[in-house]
Amino acid sequence: MKKFAVLTFLSALLIAVFAIAGGKYDGHFGDIDKNRDKVVVKEEFVEFFKANGDPAAAFVIIDVDKSGGIDHDEWHAFKEAHGYGHKDSNNPDEKK
């Protein structure tokens, strides 16, 4: 329950951040995690979303547990909260 409350709060905060940053943060986790270690570190995230407003600031917010990396659960909780859905790396435009 506490994790849900934290995610809800952070989701509201993300809406504000992304409105300012002007970026769309959507992608398949496996495509962002370039070294395939099941954790997206800030460098991977910033490189993948470099065309977006401020991906470093977005990373800090999405990393809910402040571990220094975004795991699969954090990424999908964020995407679900923002209506992005799950993307298949073979068809990045398809939402599941």
Short mmCIF file of N, CA, C and O in Angstrom, two decimals:
data_model
loop_
_atom_site.label_atom_id
_atom_site.label_comp_id
_atom_site.label_asym_id
_atom_site.label_seq_id
_atom_site.Cartn_x
_atom_site.Cartn_y
_atom_site.Cartn_z
N MET A 1 0.82 -1.19 0.00
CA MET A 1 0.00 0.00 0.00
C MET A 1 0.87 1.26 0.00
O MET A 1 0.58 2.21 -0.70
N LYS A 2 1.93 1.23 0.78
CA LYS A 2 2.82 2.39 0.84
C LYS A 2 3.47 2.62 -0.52
O LYS A 2 3.60 3.76 -0.96
N LYS A 3 3.88 1.54 -1.18
CA LYS A 3 4.52 1.67 -2.49
C LYS A 3 3.54 2.27 -3.49
O LYS A 3 3.91 3.12 -4.30
N PHE A 4 2.27 1.86 -3.41
CA PHE A 4 1.25 2.40 -4.30
C PHE A 4 1.07 3.90 -4.07
O PHE A 4 0.97 4.67 -5.01
N ALA A 5 1.05 4.32 -2.81
CA ALA A 5 0.90 5.74 -2.49
C ALA A 5 2.08 6.53 -3.03
O ALA A 5 1.91 7.63 -3.56
N VAL A 6 3.27 5.98 -2.87
CA VAL A 6 4.47 6.65 -3.38
C VAL A 6 4.40 6.75 -4.90
O VAL A 6 4.68 7.81 -5.47
N LEU A 7 4.00 5.67 -5.56
CA LEU A 7 3.91 5.70 -7.03
C LEU A 7 2.84 6.68 -7.50
O LEU A 7 3.04 7.38 -8.50
N THR A 8 1.74 6.78 -6.77
CA THR A 8 0.69 7.73 -7.14
C THR A 8 1.22 9.16 -7.03
O THR A 8 1.02 9.98 -7.92
N PHE A 9 1.89 9.45 -5.93
CA PHE A 9 2.46 10.78 -5.74
C PHE A 9 3.48 11.10 -6.83
O PHE A 9 3.47 12.17 -7.43
N LEU A 10 4.35 10.14 -7.09
CA LEU A 10 5.37 10.37 -8.10
C LEU A 10 4.78 10.51 -9.50
O LEU A 10 5.28 11.27 -10.32
N SER A 11 3.70 9.79 -9.75
CA SER A 11 3.04 9.91 -11.05
C SER A 11 2.51 11.32 -11.25
O SER A 11 2.64 11.90 -12.34
N ALA A 12 1.90 11.89 -10.22
CA ALA A 12 1.42 13.27 -10.32
C ALA A 12 2.58 14.23 -10.55
O ALA A 12 2.49 15.16 -11.35
N LEU A 13 3.66 13.99 -9.85
CA LEU A 13 4.84 14.82 -10.02
C LEU A 13 5.41 14.68 -11.43
O LEU A 13 5.84 15.65 -12.05
N LEU A 14 5.39 13.47 -11.95
CA LEU A 14 5.90 13.23 -13.30
C LEU A 14 5.11 13.99 -14.35
O LEU A 14 5.67 14.47 -15.33
N ILE A 15 3.81 14.07 -14.16
CA ILE A 15 3.00 14.80 -15.12
C ILE A 15 3.50 16.23 -15.23
O ILE A 15 3.66 16.77 -16.32
N ALA A 16 3.76 16.84 -14.09
CA ALA A 16 4.27 18.22 -14.09
C ALA A 16 5.66 18.29 -14.73
O ALA A 16 5.93 19.18 -15.54
N VAL A 17 6.52 17.37 -14.37
CA VAL A 17 7.88 17.38 -14.91
C VAL A 17 7.87 17.20 -16.42
O VAL A 17 8.53 17.93 -17.15
N PHE A 18 7.08 16.27 -16.92
CA PHE A 18 7.07 16.01 -18.35
C PHE A 18 6.38 17.11 -19.13
O PHE A 18 6.71 17.35 -20.28
N ALA A 19 5.44 17.77 -18.51
CA ALA A 19 4.81 18.92 -19.18
C ALA A 19 5.85 20.01 -19.41
O ALA A 19 5.87 20.65 -20.46
N ILE A 20 6.73 20.18 -18.44
CA ILE A 20 7.79 21.18 -18.56
C ILE A 20 8.89 20.68 -19.49
O ILE A 20 9.39 21.41 -20.34
N ALA A 21 9.27 19.42 -19.32
CA ALA A 21 10.38 18.87 -20.10
C ALA A 21 10.01 18.67 -21.57
O ALA A 21 10.88 18.67 -22.43
N GLY A 22 8.73 18.47 -21.85
CA GLY A 22 8.28 18.35 -23.24
C GLY A 22 8.71 17.07 -23.91
O GLY A 22 8.95 17.06 -25.11
N GLY A 23 8.81 15.98 -23.18
CA GLY A 23 9.24 14.74 -23.79
C GLY A 23 8.24 13.62 -23.62
O GLY A 23 7.44 13.62 -22.71
N LYS A 24 8.30 12.67 -24.51
CA LYS A 24 7.50 11.46 -24.41
C LYS A 24 8.44 10.34 -23.99
O LYS A 24 9.39 10.02 -24.71
N TYR A 25 8.19 9.78 -22.83
CA TYR A 25 9.06 8.73 -22.30
C TYR A 25 8.35 7.40 -22.44
O TYR A 25 7.60 6.98 -21.59
N ASP A 26 8.59 6.77 -23.57
CA ASP A 26 7.97 5.51 -23.89
C ASP A 26 9.00 4.68 -24.63
O ASP A 26 9.76 5.20 -25.44
N GLY A 27 9.05 3.42 -24.35
CA GLY A 27 9.99 2.55 -25.03
C GLY A 27 9.99 1.18 -24.39
O GLY A 27 9.51 1.00 -23.27
N HIS A 28 10.52 0.23 -25.10
CA HIS A 28 10.63 -1.13 -24.59
C HIS A 28 11.84 -1.21 -23.67
O HIS A 28 12.93 -0.76 -24.02
N PHE A 29 11.63 -1.76 -22.47
CA PHE A 29 12.68 -1.82 -21.47
C PHE A 29 13.97 -2.43 -22.04
O PHE A 29 15.06 -1.91 -21.84
N GLY A 30 13.83 -3.51 -22.79
CA GLY A 30 14.99 -4.19 -23.36
C GLY A 30 15.76 -3.35 -24.36
O GLY A 30 16.97 -3.53 -24.52
N ASP A 31 15.08 -2.42 -25.01
CA ASP A 31 15.76 -1.53 -25.95
C ASP A 31 16.54 -0.43 -25.22
O ASP A 31 17.55 0.05 -25.71
N ILE A 32 16.05 -0.03 -24.07
CA ILE A 32 16.72 1.02 -23.28
C ILE A 32 17.92 0.43 -22.54
O ILE A 32 18.97 1.06 -22.44
N ASP A 33 17.78 -0.80 -22.05
CA ASP A 33 18.83 -1.49 -21.28
C ASP A 33 19.87 -2.08 -22.25
O ASP A 33 19.85 -3.26 -22.56
N LYS A 34 20.76 -1.24 -22.71
CA LYS A 34 21.71 -1.63 -23.76
C LYS A 34 22.63 -2.78 -23.37
O LYS A 34 22.97 -3.60 -24.20
N ASN A 35 23.04 -2.86 -22.10
CA ASN A 35 23.95 -3.94 -21.72
C ASN A 35 23.22 -5.18 -21.21
O ASN A 35 23.85 -6.14 -20.78
N ARG A 36 21.91 -5.16 -21.24
CA ARG A 36 21.05 -6.31 -20.91
C ARG A 36 21.27 -6.85 -19.49
O ARG A 36 21.15 -8.04 -19.25
N ASP A 37 21.55 -5.95 -18.54
CA ASP A 37 21.74 -6.40 -17.15
C ASP A 37 20.48 -6.28 -16.30
O ASP A 37 20.51 -6.45 -15.10
N LYS A 38 19.34 -5.99 -16.97
CA LYS A 38 18.04 -5.89 -16.33
C LYS A 38 17.87 -4.66 -15.44
O LYS A 38 16.96 -4.59 -14.63
N VAL A 39 18.77 -3.69 -15.59
CA VAL A 39 18.69 -2.41 -14.89
C VAL A 39 19.09 -1.32 -15.88
O VAL A 39 20.14 -1.41 -16.50
N VAL A 40 18.25 -0.30 -15.99
CA VAL A 40 18.57 0.84 -16.85
C VAL A 40 19.22 1.89 -15.97
O VAL A 40 18.61 2.41 -15.03
N VAL A 41 20.49 2.17 -16.23
CA VAL A 41 21.20 3.21 -15.47
C VAL A 41 20.99 4.56 -16.16
O VAL A 41 20.53 4.62 -17.30
N LYS A 42 21.32 5.62 -15.47
CA LYS A 42 21.07 6.97 -15.97
C LYS A 42 21.69 7.19 -17.35
O LYS A 42 21.06 7.79 -18.23
N GLU A 43 22.89 6.71 -17.57
CA GLU A 43 23.55 6.93 -18.85
C GLU A 43 22.77 6.29 -20.00
O GLU A 43 22.63 6.89 -21.07
N GLU A 44 22.26 5.07 -19.79
CA GLU A 44 21.47 4.39 -20.81
C GLU A 44 20.16 5.15 -21.07
O GLU A 44 19.76 5.33 -22.22
N PHE A 45 19.53 5.59 -19.99
CA PHE A 45 18.26 6.30 -20.10
C PHE A 45 18.43 7.62 -20.84
O PHE A 45 17.67 7.94 -21.76
N VAL A 46 19.43 8.39 -20.45
CA VAL A 46 19.69 9.69 -21.08
C VAL A 46 20.02 9.50 -22.56
O VAL A 46 19.54 10.25 -23.41
N GLU A 47 20.82 8.52 -22.88
CA GLU A 47 21.18 8.28 -24.29
C GLU A 47 19.94 7.90 -25.11
O GLU A 47 19.74 8.40 -26.21
N PHE A 48 19.10 7.03 -24.56
CA PHE A 48 17.91 6.57 -25.28
C PHE A 48 16.92 7.71 -25.51
O PHE A 48 16.31 7.82 -26.57
N PHE A 49 16.76 8.58 -24.50
CA PHE A 49 15.78 9.66 -24.57
C PHE A 49 16.43 11.03 -24.76
O PHE A 49 15.86 12.05 -24.38
N LYS A 50 17.59 11.08 -25.39
CA LYS A 50 18.34 12.33 -25.51
C LYS A 50 17.58 13.41 -26.28
O LYS A 50 17.84 14.59 -26.10
N ALA A 51 16.62 13.05 -27.11
CA ALA A 51 15.85 14.04 -27.86
C ALA A 51 14.76 14.68 -27.00
O ALA A 51 14.16 15.67 -27.41
N ASN A 52 14.52 14.13 -25.83
CA ASN A 52 13.48 14.66 -24.94
C ASN A 52 14.04 15.78 -24.09
O ASN A 52 15.25 15.94 -23.93
N GLY A 53 13.15 16.54 -23.48
CA GLY A 53 13.52 17.72 -22.71
C GLY A 53 14.65 17.55 -21.72
O GLY A 53 15.73 18.08 -21.91
N ASP A 54 14.44 16.81 -20.66
CA ASP A 54 15.45 16.63 -19.61
C ASP A 54 15.39 15.20 -19.09
O ASP A 54 14.84 14.93 -18.02
N PRO A 55 15.94 14.25 -19.84
CA PRO A 55 15.84 12.85 -19.44
C PRO A 55 16.53 12.54 -18.12
O PRO A 55 16.11 11.64 -17.39
N ALA A 56 17.55 13.29 -17.73
CA ALA A 56 18.22 13.05 -16.44
C ALA A 56 17.26 13.32 -15.29
O ALA A 56 17.23 12.58 -14.30
N ALA A 57 16.46 14.38 -15.40
CA ALA A 57 15.48 14.69 -14.35
C ALA A 57 14.39 13.63 -14.32
O ALA A 57 13.94 13.22 -13.24
N ALA A 58 13.96 13.18 -15.48
CA ALA A 58 12.94 12.13 -15.54
C ALA A 58 13.45 10.84 -14.90
O ALA A 58 12.72 10.18 -14.16
N PHE A 59 14.70 10.50 -15.18
CA PHE A 59 15.29 9.29 -14.61
C PHE A 59 15.21 9.29 -13.09
O PHE A 59 14.83 8.30 -12.48
N VAL A 60 15.57 10.40 -12.48
CA VAL A 60 15.58 10.51 -11.02
C VAL A 60 14.20 10.24 -10.45
O VAL A 60 14.05 9.58 -9.43
N ILE A 61 13.18 10.73 -11.13
CA ILE A 61 11.81 10.54 -10.65
C ILE A 61 11.33 9.11 -10.86
O ILE A 61 10.69 8.52 -9.99
N ILE A 62 11.64 8.51 -11.99
CA ILE A 62 11.20 7.14 -12.28
C ILE A 62 11.90 6.12 -11.38
O ILE A 62 11.32 5.10 -11.02
N ASP A 63 13.12 6.41 -10.97
CA ASP A 63 13.87 5.53 -10.06
C ASP A 63 13.28 5.68 -8.64
O ASP A 63 13.86 6.29 -7.76
N VAL A 64 12.12 5.09 -8.44
CA VAL A 64 11.34 5.24 -7.21
C VAL A 64 12.13 4.83 -5.97
O VAL A 64 12.09 5.51 -4.94
N ASP A 65 12.87 3.74 -6.04
CA ASP A 65 13.59 3.26 -4.86
C ASP A 65 14.96 3.91 -4.68
O ASP A 65 15.70 3.58 -3.77
N LYS A 66 15.29 4.83 -5.57
CA LYS A 66 16.55 5.59 -5.50
C LYS A 66 17.78 4.68 -5.46
O LYS A 66 18.77 4.98 -4.82
N SER A 67 17.72 3.60 -6.24
CA SER A 67 18.83 2.65 -6.30
C SER A 67 19.91 3.06 -7.29
O SER A 67 20.96 2.44 -7.34
N GLY A 68 19.63 4.06 -8.11
CA GLY A 68 20.57 4.46 -9.15
C GLY A 68 20.30 3.77 -10.46
O GLY A 68 21.05 3.92 -11.43
N GLY A 69 19.22 2.98 -10.51
CA GLY A 69 18.83 2.29 -11.72
C GLY A 69 17.33 2.07 -11.75
O GLY A 69 16.69 2.00 -10.71
N ILE A 70 16.79 1.98 -12.94
CA ILE A 70 15.37 1.70 -13.12
C ILE A 70 15.23 0.23 -13.45
O ILE A 70 15.80 -0.25 -14.44
N ASP A 71 14.48 -0.50 -12.62
CA ASP A 71 14.25 -1.91 -12.92
C ASP A 71 12.96 -2.04 -13.74
O ASP A 71 12.23 -1.08 -13.97
N HIS A 72 12.72 -3.24 -14.20
CA HIS A 72 11.57 -3.52 -15.06
C HIS A 72 10.26 -3.10 -14.39
O HIS A 72 9.38 -2.51 -15.03
N ASP A 73 10.10 -3.38 -13.10
CA ASP A 73 8.86 -3.03 -12.39
C ASP A 73 8.67 -1.52 -12.30
O ASP A 73 7.55 -1.03 -12.49
N GLU A 74 9.72 -0.79 -12.01
CA GLU A 74 9.62 0.66 -11.94
C GLU A 74 9.23 1.23 -13.31
O GLU A 74 8.39 2.14 -13.39
N TRP A 75 9.85 0.72 -14.35
CA TRP A 75 9.58 1.21 -15.70
C TRP A 75 8.12 0.97 -16.08
O TRP A 75 7.44 1.85 -16.59
N HIS A 76 7.62 -0.23 -15.82
CA HIS A 76 6.25 -0.54 -16.21
C HIS A 76 5.23 0.13 -15.30
O HIS A 76 4.13 0.47 -15.77
N ALA A 77 5.55 0.38 -14.06
CA ALA A 77 4.65 1.15 -13.19
C ALA A 77 4.52 2.57 -13.72
O ALA A 77 3.42 3.13 -13.78
N PHE A 78 5.63 3.15 -14.14
CA PHE A 78 5.61 4.49 -14.73
C PHE A 78 4.78 4.50 -16.00
O PHE A 78 3.90 5.34 -16.20
N LYS A 79 5.05 3.55 -16.90
CA LYS A 79 4.33 3.52 -18.17
C LYS A 79 2.84 3.31 -17.97
O LYS A 79 2.03 3.94 -18.63
N GLU A 80 2.48 2.43 -17.05
CA GLU A 80 1.07 2.19 -16.77
C GLU A 80 0.40 3.46 -16.23
O GLU A 80 -0.72 3.80 -16.63
N ALA A 81 1.09 4.16 -15.35
CA ALA A 81 0.54 5.39 -14.77
C ALA A 81 0.32 6.47 -15.82
O ALA A 81 -0.52 7.35 -15.64
N HIS A 82 1.04 6.39 -16.93
CA HIS A 82 0.94 7.41 -17.96
C HIS A 82 0.28 6.91 -19.24
O HIS A 82 0.32 7.59 -20.26
N GLY A 83 -0.30 5.71 -19.18
CA GLY A 83 -1.07 5.20 -20.30
C GLY A 83 -0.28 4.77 -21.52
O GLY A 83 -0.82 4.72 -22.62
N TYR A 84 1.00 4.49 -21.34
CA TYR A 84 1.80 4.09 -22.49
C TYR A 84 1.59 2.64 -22.92
O TYR A 84 1.75 2.31 -24.07
N GLY A 85 1.27 1.75 -22.00
CA GLY A 85 1.10 0.35 -22.36
C GLY A 85 2.44 -0.34 -22.55
O GLY A 85 3.50 0.26 -22.46
N HIS A 86 2.37 -1.63 -22.84
CA HIS A 86 3.58 -2.43 -23.02
C HIS A 86 3.93 -2.47 -24.49
O HIS A 86 3.09 -2.74 -25.33
N LYS A 87 5.19 -2.23 -24.80
CA LYS A 87 5.64 -2.29 -26.20
C LYS A 87 6.46 -3.55 -26.43
O LYS A 87 7.26 -3.94 -25.60
N ASP A 88 6.26 -4.11 -27.58
CA ASP A 88 7.03 -5.26 -28.03
C ASP A 88 8.22 -4.71 -28.81
O ASP A 88 8.05 -3.89 -29.71
N SER A 89 9.42 -5.17 -28.50
CA SER A 89 10.60 -4.64 -29.19
C SER A 89 10.59 -4.96 -30.68
O SER A 89 11.23 -4.27 -31.47
N ASN A 90 9.85 -5.98 -31.09
CA ASN A 90 9.79 -6.31 -32.51
C ASN A 90 8.84 -5.39 -33.28
O ASN A 90 8.93 -5.27 -34.48
N ASN A 91 7.92 -4.77 -32.57
CA ASN A 91 6.96 -3.85 -33.18
C ASN A 91 6.74 -2.71 -32.21
O ASN A 91 5.78 -2.72 -31.46
N PRO A 92 7.63 -1.72 -32.18
CA PRO A 92 7.58 -0.68 -31.17
C PRO A 92 6.32 0.17 -31.17
O PRO A 92 6.04 0.84 -30.20
N ASP A 93 5.53 0.14 -32.24
CA ASP A 93 4.32 0.94 -32.27
C ASP A 93 3.12 0.19 -31.71
O ASP A 93 2.06 0.76 -31.50
N GLU A 94 3.27 -1.10 -31.47
CA GLU A 94 2.16 -1.93 -30.98
C GLU A 94 2.08 -1.83 -29.46
O GLU A 94 3.04 -2.10 -28.76
N LYS A 95 0.91 -1.49 -28.98
CA LYS A 95 0.68 -1.49 -27.52
C LYS A 95 -0.09 -2.75 -27.17
O LYS A 95 -1.00 -3.15 -27.85
N LYS A 96 0.33 -3.36 -26.07
CA LYS A 96 -0.34 -4.58 -25.62
C LYS A 96 -1.20 -4.30 -24.45
O LYS A 96 -1.01 -3.41 -23.71
#
